[in-house]
Coordinates of C-alpha atoms and ligand atoms in Angstrom, one line a residue:
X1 CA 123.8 -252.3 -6.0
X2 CA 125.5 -249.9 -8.5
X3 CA 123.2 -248.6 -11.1
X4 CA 124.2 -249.1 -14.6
X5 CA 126.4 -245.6 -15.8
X6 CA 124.1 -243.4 -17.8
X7 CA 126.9 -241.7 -20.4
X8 CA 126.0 -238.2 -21.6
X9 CA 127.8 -236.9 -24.5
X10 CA 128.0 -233.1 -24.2
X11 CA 128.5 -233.0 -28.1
X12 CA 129.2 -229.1 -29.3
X13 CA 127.9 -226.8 -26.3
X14 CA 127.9 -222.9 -26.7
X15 CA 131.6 -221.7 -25.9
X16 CA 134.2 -224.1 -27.3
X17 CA 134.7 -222.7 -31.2
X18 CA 135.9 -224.5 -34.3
X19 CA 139.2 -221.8 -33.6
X20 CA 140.5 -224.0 -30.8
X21 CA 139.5 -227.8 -32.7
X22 CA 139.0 -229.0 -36.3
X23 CA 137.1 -231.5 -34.4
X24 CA 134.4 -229.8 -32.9
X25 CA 131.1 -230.1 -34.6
X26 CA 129.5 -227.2 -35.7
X27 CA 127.2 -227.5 -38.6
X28 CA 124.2 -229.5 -39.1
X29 CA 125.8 -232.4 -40.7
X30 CA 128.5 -232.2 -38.5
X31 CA 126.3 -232.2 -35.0
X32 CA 123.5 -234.9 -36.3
X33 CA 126.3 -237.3 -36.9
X34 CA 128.1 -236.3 -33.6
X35 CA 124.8 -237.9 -31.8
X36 CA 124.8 -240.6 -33.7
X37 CA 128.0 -241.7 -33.7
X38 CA 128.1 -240.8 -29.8
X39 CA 125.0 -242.8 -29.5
X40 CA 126.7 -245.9 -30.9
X41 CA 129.4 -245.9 -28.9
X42 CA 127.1 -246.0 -25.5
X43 CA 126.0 -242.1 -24.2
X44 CA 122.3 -243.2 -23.5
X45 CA 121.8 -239.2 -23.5
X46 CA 122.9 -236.3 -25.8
X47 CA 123.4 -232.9 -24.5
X48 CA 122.2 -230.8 -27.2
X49 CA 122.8 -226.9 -28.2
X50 CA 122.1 -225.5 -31.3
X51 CA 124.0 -223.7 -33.8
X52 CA 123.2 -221.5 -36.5
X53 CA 124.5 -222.9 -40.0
X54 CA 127.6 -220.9 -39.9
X55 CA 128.0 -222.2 -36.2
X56 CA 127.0 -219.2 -34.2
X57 CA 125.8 -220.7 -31.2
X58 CA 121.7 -219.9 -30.9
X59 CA 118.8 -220.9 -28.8
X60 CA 116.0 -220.8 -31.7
X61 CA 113.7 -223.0 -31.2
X62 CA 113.3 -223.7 -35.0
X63 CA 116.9 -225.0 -35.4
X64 CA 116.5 -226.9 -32.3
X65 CA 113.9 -228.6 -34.0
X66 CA 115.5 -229.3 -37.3
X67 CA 118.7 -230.6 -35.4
X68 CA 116.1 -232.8 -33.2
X69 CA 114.2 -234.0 -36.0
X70 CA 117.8 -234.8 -38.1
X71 CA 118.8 -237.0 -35.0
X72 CA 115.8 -238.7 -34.7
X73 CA 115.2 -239.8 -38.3
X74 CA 119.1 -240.8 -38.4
X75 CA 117.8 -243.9 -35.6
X76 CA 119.6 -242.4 -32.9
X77 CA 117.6 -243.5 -29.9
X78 CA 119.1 -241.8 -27.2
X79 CA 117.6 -239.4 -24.9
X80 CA 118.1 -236.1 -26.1
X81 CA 118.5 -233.4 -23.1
X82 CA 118.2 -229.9 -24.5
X83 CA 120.2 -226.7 -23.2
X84 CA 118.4 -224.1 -21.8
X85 CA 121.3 -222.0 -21.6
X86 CA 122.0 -218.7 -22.8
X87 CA 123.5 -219.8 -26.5
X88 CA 127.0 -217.5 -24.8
X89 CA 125.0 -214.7 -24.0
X90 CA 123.5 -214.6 -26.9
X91 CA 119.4 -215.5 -25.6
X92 CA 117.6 -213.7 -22.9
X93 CA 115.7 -215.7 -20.3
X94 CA 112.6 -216.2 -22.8
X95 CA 114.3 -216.6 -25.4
X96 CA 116.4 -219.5 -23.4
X97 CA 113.1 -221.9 -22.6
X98 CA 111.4 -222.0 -25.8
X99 CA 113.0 -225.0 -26.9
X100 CA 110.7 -226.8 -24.2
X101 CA 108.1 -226.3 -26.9
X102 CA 109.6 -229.1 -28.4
X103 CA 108.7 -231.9 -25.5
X104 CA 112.3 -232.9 -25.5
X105 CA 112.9 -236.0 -22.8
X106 CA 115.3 -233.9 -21.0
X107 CA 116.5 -230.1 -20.5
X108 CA 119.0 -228.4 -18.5
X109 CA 118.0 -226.3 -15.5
X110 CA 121.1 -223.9 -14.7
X111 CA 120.3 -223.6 -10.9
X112 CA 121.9 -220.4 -9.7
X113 CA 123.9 -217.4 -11.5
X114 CA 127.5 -216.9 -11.4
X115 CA 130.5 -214.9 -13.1
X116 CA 131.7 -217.5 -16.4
X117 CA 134.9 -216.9 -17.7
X118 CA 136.2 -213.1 -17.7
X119 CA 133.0 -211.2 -18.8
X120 CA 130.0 -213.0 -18.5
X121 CA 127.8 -213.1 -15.7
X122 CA 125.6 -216.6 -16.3
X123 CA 122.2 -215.2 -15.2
X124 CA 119.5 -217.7 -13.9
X125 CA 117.2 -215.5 -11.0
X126 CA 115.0 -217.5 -9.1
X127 CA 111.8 -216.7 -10.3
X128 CA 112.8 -218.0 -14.1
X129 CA 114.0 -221.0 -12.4
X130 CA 110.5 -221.7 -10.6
X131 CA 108.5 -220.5 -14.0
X132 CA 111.0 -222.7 -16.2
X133 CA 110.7 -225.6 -13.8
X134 CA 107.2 -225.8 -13.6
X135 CA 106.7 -225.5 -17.5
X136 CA 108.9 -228.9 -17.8
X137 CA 107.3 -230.8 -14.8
X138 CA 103.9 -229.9 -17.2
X139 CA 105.3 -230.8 -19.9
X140 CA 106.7 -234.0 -18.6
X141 CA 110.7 -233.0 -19.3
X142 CA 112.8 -234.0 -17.1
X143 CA 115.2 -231.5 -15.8
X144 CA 118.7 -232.3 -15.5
X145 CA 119.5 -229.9 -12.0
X146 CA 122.7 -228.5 -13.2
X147 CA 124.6 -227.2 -9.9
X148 CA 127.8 -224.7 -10.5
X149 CA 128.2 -224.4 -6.5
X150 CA 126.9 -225.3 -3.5
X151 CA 124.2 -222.4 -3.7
X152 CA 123.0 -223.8 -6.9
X153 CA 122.1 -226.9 -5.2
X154 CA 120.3 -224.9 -2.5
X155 CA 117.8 -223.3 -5.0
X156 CA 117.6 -227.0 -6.8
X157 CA 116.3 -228.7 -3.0
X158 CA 114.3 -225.9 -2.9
X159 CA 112.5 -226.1 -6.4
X160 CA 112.0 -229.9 -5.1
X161 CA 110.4 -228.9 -1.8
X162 CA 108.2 -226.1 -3.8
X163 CA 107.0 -228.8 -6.3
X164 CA 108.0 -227.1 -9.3
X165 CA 110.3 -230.4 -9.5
X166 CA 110.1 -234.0 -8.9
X167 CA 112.6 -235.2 -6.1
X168 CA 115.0 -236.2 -5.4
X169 CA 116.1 -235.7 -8.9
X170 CA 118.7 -235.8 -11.7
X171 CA 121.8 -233.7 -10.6
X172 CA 124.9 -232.8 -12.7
X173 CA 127.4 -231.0 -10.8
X174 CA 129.7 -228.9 -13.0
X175 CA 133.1 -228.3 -11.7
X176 CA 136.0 -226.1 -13.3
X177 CA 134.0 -223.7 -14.8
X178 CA 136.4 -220.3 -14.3
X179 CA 133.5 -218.6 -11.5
X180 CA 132.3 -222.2 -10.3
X181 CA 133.5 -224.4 -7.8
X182 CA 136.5 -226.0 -8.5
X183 CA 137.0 -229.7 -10.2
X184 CA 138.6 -231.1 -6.4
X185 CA 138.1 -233.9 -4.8
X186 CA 137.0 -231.9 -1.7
X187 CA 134.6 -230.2 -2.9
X188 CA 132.7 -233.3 -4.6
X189 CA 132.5 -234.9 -1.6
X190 CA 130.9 -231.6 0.1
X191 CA 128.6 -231.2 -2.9
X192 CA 127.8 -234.7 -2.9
X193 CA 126.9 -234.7 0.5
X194 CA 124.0 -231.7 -0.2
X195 CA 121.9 -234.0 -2.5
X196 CA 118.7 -235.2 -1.4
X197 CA 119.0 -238.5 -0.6
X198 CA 118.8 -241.0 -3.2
X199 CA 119.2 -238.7 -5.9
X200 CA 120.8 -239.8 -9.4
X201 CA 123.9 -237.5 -9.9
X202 CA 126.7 -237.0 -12.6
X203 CA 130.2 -234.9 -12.7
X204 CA 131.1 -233.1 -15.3
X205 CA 134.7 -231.4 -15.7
X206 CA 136.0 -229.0 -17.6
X207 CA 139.6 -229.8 -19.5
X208 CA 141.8 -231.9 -17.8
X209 CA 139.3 -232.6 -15.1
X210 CA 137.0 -234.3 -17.5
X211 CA 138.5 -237.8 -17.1
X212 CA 139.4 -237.4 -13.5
X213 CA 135.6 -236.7 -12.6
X214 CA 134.7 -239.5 -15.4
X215 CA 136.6 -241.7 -13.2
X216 CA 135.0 -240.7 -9.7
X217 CA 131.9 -241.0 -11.3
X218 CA 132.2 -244.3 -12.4
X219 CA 133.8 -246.1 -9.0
X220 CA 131.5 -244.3 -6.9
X221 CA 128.0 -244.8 -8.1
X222 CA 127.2 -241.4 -10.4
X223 CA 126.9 -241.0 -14.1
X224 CA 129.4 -239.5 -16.3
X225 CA 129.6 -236.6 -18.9
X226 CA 132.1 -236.6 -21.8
X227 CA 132.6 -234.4 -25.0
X228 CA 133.9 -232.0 -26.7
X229 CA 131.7 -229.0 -24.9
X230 CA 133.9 -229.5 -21.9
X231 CA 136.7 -230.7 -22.7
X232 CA 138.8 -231.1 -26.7
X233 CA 141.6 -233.1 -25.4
X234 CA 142.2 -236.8 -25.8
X235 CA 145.3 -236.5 -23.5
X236 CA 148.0 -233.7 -22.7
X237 CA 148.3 -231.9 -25.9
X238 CA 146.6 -234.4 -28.2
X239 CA 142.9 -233.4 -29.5
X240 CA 140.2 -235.3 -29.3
X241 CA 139.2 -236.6 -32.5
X242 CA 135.7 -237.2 -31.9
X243 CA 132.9 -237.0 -29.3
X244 CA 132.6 -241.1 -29.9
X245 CA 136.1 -241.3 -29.5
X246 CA 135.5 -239.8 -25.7
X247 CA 132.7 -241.8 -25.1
X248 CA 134.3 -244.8 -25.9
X249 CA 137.3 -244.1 -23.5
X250 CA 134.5 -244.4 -20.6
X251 CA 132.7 -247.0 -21.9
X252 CA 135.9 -248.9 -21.5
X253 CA 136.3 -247.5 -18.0
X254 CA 133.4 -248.5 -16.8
X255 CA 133.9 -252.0 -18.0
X256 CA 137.6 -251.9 -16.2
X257 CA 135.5 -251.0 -13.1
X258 CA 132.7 -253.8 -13.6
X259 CA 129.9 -251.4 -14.5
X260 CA 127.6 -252.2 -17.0
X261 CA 127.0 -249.2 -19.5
X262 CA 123.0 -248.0 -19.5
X263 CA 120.9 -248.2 -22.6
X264 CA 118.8 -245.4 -23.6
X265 CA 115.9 -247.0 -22.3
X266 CA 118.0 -248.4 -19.0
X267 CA 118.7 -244.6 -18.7
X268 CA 114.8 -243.9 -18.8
X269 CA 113.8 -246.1 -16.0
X270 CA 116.8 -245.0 -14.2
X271 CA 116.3 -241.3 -14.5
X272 CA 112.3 -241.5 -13.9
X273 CA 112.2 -239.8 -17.5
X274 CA 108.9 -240.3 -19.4
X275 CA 109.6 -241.5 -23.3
X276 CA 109.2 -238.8 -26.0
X277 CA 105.8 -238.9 -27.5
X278 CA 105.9 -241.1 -30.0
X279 CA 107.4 -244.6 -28.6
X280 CA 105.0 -243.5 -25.4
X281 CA 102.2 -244.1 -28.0
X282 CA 103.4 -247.0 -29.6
Ligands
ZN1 ZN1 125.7 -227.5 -22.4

């Protein structure tokens, strides 16, 4: 039986800039309504970086908080799954986890380091990984095991078989990043075919890919990713207006294809992710 799709909405991310898209969303305003409106169209989860108010991309803890807290009071009731990423090179490692302060439902876990474009070398050593992991399995955040390349998803079976996470876990495999493995159809089915059995996986793709893996994704039993951090086209030369506008597009996929889009609290149970604090007490 098919699980529902969980829909994440990867809504302003830490390398596309408002240079390349009108459309992107980049101050406070801008991003709160980005979730909400992505929300309402059916991502059960919102990938979430921060940004200063002039849109510098950041991983300070307070402005993850004020952008949480925003979301959350505008009645968006999706899981929110914070990045732990370096803000474009801008955060060292410490600097990188502190949002888990905040007890978010969900956080990235970058599972491996790799070259990232031209000049950046995307560093995540072991030993952060192990510390990091552990600090969300006791807070009770659930990673989402982000896998670049096959080595990535060695180091995420072995956080599993060490403990420091739950198996067999969430997975996103990200494919088309320039230093990454490639957005083929080969090399999803090799990386695929790594995950511990019974695992609950996604695809993301960068650009043009984006659709393609939405597409996979959604006939062959993963979740998708969508939005404007991976991708600002609509189609060939034609922005994306929106992050909803995205979502929507697989939304109406996945009905094409008979499967029934997951609700935020579908997407919970699914995921093994334990509500945020207050609906857990209510
Ligand atoms: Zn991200």
């Amino acid at each position: 039986m098919t699980p529902p799709l969980v829909i994440t909405a990867a809504i302003t991310g830490s390398v596309t800039s408002a240079d390349e898209t009108p459309h992107l969303p980049i101050s406070w305003d801008e991003i709160v309504e980005a979730a909400v409106t992505s929300s309402a169209a059916g991502a059960a989860i919102i990938h979430l970086h921060a940004r200063e108010p002039d849109g510098t991309p950041t991983q300070d803890p307070e402005i993850f908080r004020e952008l949480v807290d925003r979301i959350n009071s505008a009645g968006c009731e999706a899981i929110l799954n914070l990045s732990t990423g370096s803000a474009g090179g801008r955060a060292n490692l410490e600097q990188r986890s502190e949002c888990l302060e905040l007890g978010p439902e969900m956080a990235t876990l970058d599972c491996g380091s790799m070259n990232f474009g031209e000049e950046r070398v995307f560093s995540n050593p072991y030993s952060w990984l192990r510390d990091t992991a552990h600090r969300m399995r006791a807070l009770g955040i659930r990673p989402e095991i982000e896998a670049f390349d096959t080595g990535m998803i060695a180091n995420g079976r072995r956080l599993i078989d060490e403990g420091a996470i739950e198996g067999p876990g969430v997975w996103q495999l990200c494919l088309g990043v320039s230093g990454g493995a490639p957005a083929d159809l080969s090399t999803v089915a090799h990386m695929l075919g790594q995950l511990p059995a019974g695992a609950a996986w996604s695809l993301l793709g960068i650009g043009i890919h984006q659709l393609e893996l939405n597409m996979l994704s959604i006939a062959f039993g993963g979740h998708a990713r969508t939005g404007l951090e991976d991708n600002i086209y609509y189609r060939r030369g034609e922005l994306a207006e929106s992050n909803a506008q995205l979502v929507a597009r697989v939304v109406r996929l996945a009905g094409e294809f008979g499967r029934p889009v997951a609700t935020p609290v579908e997407a919970r149970a699914l995921l093994g992710i334990t509500p945020a604090r207050d609906e857990a007490a209510a």
